[in-house]
XYZ file of C-alpha atoms in Angstrom:
384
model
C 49.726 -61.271 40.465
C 47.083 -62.016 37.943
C 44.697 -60.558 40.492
C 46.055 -57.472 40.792
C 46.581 -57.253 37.120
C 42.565 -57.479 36.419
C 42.474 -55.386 39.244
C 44.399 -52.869 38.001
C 43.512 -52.967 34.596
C 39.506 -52.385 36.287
C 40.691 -49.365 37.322
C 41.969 -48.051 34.502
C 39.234 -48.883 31.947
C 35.665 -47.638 32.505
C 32.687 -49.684 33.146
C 31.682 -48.441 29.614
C 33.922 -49.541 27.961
C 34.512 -52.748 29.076
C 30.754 -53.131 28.283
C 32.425 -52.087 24.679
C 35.396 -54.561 24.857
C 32.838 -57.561 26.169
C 30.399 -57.133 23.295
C 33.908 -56.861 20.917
C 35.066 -60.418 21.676
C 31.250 -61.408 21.731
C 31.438 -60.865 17.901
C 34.245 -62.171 17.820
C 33.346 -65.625 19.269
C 30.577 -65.686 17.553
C 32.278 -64.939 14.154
C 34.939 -67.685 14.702
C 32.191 -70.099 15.474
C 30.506 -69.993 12.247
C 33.367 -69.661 10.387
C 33.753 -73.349 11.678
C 32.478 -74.724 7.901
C 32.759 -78.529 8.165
C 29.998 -77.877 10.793
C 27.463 -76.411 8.414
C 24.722 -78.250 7.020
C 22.439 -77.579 4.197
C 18.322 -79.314 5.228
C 15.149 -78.200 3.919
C 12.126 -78.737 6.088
C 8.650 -77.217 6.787
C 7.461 -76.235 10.201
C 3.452 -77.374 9.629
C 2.086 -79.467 6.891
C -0.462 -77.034 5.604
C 2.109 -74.091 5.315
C 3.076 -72.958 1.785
C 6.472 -72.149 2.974
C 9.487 -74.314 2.768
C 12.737 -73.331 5.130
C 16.519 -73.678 3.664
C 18.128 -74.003 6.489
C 22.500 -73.321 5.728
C 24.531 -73.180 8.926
C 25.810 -75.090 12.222
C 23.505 -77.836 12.468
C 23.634 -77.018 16.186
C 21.240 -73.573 15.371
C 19.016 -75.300 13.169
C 16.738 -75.520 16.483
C 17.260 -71.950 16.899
C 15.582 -71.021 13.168
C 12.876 -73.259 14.070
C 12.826 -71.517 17.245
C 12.651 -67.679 15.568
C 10.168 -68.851 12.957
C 7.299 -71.430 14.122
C 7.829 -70.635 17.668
C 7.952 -72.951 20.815
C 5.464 -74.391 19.903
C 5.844 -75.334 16.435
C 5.340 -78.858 14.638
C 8.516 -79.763 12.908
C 6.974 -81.519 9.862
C 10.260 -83.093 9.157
C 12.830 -82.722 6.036
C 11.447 -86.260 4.639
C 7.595 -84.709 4.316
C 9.287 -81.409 3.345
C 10.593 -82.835 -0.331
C 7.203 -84.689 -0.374
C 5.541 -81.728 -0.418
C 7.296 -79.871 -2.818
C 7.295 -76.609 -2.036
C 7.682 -74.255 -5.386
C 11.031 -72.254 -4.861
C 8.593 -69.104 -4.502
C 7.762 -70.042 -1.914
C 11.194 -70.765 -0.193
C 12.484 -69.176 2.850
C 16.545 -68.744 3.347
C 18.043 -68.700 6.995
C 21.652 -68.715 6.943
C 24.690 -67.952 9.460
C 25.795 -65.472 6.729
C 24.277 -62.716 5.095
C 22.836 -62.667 1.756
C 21.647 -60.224 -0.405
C 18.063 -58.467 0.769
C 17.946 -60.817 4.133
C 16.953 -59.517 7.434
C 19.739 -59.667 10.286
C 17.383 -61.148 12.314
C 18.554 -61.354 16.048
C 18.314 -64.870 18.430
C 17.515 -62.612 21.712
C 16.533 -59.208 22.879
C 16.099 -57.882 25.754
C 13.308 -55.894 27.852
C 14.313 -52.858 29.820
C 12.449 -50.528 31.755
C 13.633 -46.944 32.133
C 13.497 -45.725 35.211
C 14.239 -41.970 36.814
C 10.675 -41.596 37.893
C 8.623 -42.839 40.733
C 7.475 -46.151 41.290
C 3.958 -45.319 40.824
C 4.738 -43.666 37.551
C 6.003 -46.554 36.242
C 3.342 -49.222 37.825
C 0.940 -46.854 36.630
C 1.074 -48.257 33.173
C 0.508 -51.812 34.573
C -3.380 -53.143 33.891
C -5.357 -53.006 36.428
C -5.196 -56.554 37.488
C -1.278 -56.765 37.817
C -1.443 -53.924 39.988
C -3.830 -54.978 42.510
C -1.917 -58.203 42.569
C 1.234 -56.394 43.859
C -0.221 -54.640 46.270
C -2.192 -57.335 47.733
C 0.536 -59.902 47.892
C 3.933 -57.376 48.268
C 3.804 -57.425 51.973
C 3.704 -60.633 52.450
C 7.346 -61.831 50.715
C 10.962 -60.457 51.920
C 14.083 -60.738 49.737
C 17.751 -60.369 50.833
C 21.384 -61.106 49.894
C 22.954 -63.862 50.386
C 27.000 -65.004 50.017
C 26.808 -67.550 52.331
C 28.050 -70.986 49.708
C 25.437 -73.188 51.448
C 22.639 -70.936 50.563
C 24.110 -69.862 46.914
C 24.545 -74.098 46.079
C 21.067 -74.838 47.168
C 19.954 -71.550 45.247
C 21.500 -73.355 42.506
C 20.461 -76.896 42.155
C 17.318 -76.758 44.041
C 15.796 -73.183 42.199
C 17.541 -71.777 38.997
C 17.949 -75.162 37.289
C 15.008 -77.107 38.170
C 13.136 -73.695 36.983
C 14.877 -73.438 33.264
C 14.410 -77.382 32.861
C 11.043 -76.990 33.511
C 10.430 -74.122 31.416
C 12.941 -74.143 28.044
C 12.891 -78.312 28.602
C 15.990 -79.155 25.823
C 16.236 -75.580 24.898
C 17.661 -74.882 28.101
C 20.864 -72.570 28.743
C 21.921 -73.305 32.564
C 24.526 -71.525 33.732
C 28.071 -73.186 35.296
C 27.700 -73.528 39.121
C 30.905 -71.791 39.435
C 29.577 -68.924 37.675
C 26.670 -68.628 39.837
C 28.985 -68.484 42.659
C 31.189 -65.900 40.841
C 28.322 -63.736 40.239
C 26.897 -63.838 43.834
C 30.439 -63.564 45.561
C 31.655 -60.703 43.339
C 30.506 -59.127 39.837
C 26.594 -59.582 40.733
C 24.418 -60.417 42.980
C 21.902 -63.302 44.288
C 19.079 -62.546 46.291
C 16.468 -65.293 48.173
C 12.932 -63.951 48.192
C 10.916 -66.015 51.286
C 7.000 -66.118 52.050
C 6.577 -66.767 55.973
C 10.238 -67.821 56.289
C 10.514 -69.957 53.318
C 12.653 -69.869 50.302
C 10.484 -69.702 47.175
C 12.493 -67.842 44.969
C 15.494 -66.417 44.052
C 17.170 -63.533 41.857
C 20.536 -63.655 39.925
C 21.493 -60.481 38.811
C 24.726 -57.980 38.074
C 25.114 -54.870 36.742
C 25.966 -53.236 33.253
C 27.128 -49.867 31.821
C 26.368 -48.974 28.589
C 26.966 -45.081 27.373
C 27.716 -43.722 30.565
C 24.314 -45.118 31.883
C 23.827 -48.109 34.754
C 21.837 -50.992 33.969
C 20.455 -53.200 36.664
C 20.350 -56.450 35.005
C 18.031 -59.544 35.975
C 20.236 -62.694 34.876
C 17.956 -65.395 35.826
C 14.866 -66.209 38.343
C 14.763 -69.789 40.387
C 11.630 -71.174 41.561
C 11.056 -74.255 43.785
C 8.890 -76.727 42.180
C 5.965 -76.016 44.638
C 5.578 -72.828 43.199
C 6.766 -73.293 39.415
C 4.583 -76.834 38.948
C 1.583 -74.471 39.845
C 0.879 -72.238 37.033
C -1.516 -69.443 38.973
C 1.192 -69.477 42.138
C 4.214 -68.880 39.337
C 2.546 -65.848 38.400
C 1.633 -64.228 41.218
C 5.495 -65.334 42.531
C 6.816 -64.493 39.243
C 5.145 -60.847 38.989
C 6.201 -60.460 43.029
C 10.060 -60.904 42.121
C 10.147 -59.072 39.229
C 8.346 -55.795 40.997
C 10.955 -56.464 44.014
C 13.847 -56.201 41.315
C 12.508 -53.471 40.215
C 11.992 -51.842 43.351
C 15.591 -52.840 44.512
C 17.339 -51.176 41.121
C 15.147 -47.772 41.487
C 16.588 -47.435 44.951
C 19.858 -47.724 44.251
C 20.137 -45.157 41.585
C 19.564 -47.286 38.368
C 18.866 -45.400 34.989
C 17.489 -48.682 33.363
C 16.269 -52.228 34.871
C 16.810 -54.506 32.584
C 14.076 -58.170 33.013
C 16.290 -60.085 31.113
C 16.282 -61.927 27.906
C 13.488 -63.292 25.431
C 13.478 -65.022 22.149
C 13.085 -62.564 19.752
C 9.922 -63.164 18.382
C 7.265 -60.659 18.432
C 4.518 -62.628 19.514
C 6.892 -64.781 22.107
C 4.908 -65.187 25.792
C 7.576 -63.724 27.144
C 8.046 -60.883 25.321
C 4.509 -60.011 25.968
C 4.654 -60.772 29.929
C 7.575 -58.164 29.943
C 5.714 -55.630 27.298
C 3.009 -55.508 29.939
C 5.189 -54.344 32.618
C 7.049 -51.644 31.083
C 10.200 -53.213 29.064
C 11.283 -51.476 25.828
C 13.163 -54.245 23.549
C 16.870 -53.665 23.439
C 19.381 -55.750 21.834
C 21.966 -55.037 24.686
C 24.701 -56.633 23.623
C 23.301 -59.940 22.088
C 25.022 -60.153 18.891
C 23.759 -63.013 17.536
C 22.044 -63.087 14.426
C 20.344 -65.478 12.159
C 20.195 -64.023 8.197
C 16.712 -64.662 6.896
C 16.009 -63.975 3.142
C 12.014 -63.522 2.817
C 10.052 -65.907 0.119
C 9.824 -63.906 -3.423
C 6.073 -64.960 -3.364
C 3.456 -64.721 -0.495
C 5.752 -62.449 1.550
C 2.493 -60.827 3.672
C 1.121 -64.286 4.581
C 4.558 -65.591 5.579
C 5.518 -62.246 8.139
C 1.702 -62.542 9.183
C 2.783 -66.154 10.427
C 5.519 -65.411 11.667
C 6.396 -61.436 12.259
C 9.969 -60.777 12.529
C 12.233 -58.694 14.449
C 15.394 -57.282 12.306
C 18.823 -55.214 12.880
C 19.529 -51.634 10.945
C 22.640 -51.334 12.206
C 22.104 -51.002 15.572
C 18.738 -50.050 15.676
C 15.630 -52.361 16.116
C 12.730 -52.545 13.343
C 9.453 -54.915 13.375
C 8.048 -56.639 10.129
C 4.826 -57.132 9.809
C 2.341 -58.919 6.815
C -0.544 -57.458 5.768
C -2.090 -60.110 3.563
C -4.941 -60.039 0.934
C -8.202 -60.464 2.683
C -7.200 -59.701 6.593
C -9.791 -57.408 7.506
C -8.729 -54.358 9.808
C -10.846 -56.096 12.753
C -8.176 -59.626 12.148
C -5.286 -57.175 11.704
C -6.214 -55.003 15.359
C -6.693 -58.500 16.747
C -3.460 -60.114 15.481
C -1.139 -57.571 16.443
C -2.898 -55.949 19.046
C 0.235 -56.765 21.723
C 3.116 -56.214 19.162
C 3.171 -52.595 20.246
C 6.806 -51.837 21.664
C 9.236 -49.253 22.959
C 12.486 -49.480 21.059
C 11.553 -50.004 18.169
C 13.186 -47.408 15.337
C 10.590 -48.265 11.875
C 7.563 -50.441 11.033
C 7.371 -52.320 8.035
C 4.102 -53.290 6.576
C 4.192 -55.890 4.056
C 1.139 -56.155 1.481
C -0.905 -54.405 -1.152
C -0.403 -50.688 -0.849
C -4.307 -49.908 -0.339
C -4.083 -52.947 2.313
C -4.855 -52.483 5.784
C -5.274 -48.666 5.599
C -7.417 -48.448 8.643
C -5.200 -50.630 11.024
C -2.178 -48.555 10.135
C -4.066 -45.726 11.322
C -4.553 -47.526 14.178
C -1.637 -48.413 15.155
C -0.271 -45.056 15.215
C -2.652 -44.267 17.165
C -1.049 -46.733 19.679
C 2.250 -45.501 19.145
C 1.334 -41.470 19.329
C 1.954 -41.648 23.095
C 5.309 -42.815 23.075
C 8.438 -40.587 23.648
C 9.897 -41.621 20.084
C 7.251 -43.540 18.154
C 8.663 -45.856 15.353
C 8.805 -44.571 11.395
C 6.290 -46.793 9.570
C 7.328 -47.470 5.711
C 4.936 -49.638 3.524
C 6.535 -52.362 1.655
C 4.599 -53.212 -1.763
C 4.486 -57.272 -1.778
C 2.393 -60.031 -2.072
């Protein structure tokens, strides 16, 4: 009976707008979860000794990782909350994330994600590639096959032996694994999970499912696996890596796709990942991710901090980029520094700095935008 009732119910609402209803109770999780108080913390700690900037963190302690995460990176140095007070910061210099707004903070989001449009040809769309990537697929294309698989011996292995060993090895503690049953879920019904092989062998796989959003069909890559041969050998996981990706693509073109969709990053602008998608076509979306972090910048030394650490932000539903534009960054350092922070998506530009600052880069830099279908707005922001 309960079957039939989703089945029914499938029927009668449109993959639109359950894409709607799903993002709905999204918020709505989300919401209850930090409304959850006697979880909340208050800490104050800096991310590098030498940094001017002191964080006050206010939410779930469970997300403090996550503001680390959006503002020193994966890489950053957690100088601690104890070295933090020794410091002593001035409160000029203070930076506010919170799990609730506050007045003049960015509504900053955890993830976005990168999605290529498609309705063109293939080569149209590799043809933006460098030069490099697309001699790679070429050369190495014919030699790996992919197909579907439903078979539960194939989708468990697929599971324990490629998708989590691969997000272990890449987000370490920061991984999200998904529920075995929901791999099987997604390769038996709602998605789909593909096995790409090299001579024979399993090397890879692809979990992914499809979304409507506006009327348009979104073919959406959920996760890669990797066996540890090829993911414990950096220059093999790229050219494997770049192989599944194109075969993704290929597979979502063919079947009528309006958008392929690579999957999520962190929403940082300088972010690895971001940048490795970037340079094969994805526009940033926010697709449904609907978490947010709130993050009120420092009254004082406002350039340096967004030069640090540049910063995605929400305007309702559209996407704008931050960006500092400190006292004594020559347009050479400025080029160099944000010379792969150009991306599709994005609604405005915010330049943070003295207003004769950086004159010549801005210039620039709509010069990199003037070939886009709708290049962002760009709005100087007087600041120090």
């Amino acid at each position: 009976m309960k079957a039939q009732l989703k089945a029914a119910a499938r029927k009668l609402i449109s993959p639109s707008m359950r894409y709607e209803i799903r993002n709905v109770s999204s918020m709505v999780r989300d919401a209850l979860g930090r409304a959850c108080l006697w979880r909340w913390e208050i800490a104050r700690f800096k991310l590098e000794h030498a940094s001017p900037f002191e964080i006050l963190y206010i939410g779930r302690k469970q997300q403090r990782e996550m503001a680390k995460l959006l503002i020193g990176g994966k890489q950053q140095r957690d100088a601690g909350p104890g070295e933090a007070s020794a410091a002593g910061a001035a409160e000029n210099h203070v930076v506010v994330v919170s799990e609730v707004p506050t007045a003049g903070a960015l509504s900053v989001p955890h993830y976005l994600s990168a999605v290529v449009p498609l309705g063109r040809s293939l080569d149209d769309i590799t043809g933006r590639y460098d030069s490099e990537l697309r001699r790679s697929i070429r050369k190495n294309r014919p030699l790996y096959q992919i197909r579907q698989t439903v078979a539960d011996d194939e989708i468990a292995m697929a599971d324990q032996d490629l998708l989590r060993p691969y997000a272990s090895a890449r987000q370490g503690i920061h991984a999200a694994q998904f529920a075995t049953e929901e791999v099987f879920r997604l390769a038996k019904g709602v998605g789909r999970l593909d096995l790409i092989t090299l001579d024979g062998e399993v090397v890879a796989c692809h979990l992914g499912c499809e979304i409507t959003r506006g009327g348009k069909r979104y073919w959406s890559t959920l996760r890669f696996g990797y066996c540890e041969a090829v993911f414990s050998d950096a220059k093999r996981l790229r050219e494997v890596n770049s192989i599944t990706t194109f075969m993704a693509l290929e597979w979502a073109l063919e079947n009528g796709y309006d958008y392929y969709d690579i999957g999520l990053c962190l929403a940082r602008p300088d972010d690895g990942l971001l940048k490795w998608k970037r340079r094969r076509g994805g526009d940033i979306d926010s697709l449904g991710n609907h978490a947010y972090l709130f993050i009120r910048l420092p009254k004082n030394g406002t350039a340096r901090f967004l030069w640090d650490t540049p910063l995605f932000a929400m305007e309702g539903n559209k996407l704008t980029l931050h960006l500092g534009v400190p006292d004594g960054a020559s347009d050479e350092e400025l080029a160099s520094r944000y010379h792969e922070m150009v991306f599709g998506g994005l609604h405005k530009i915010y330049l943070y700095g003295a207003r004769s600052a950086g004159d010549a880069f801005i210039e620039t830099l709509r010069t990199r935008y003037a070939n886009f279908k709708s290049p962002p707005l760009m709005e100087r922001v007087s600041s120090s």
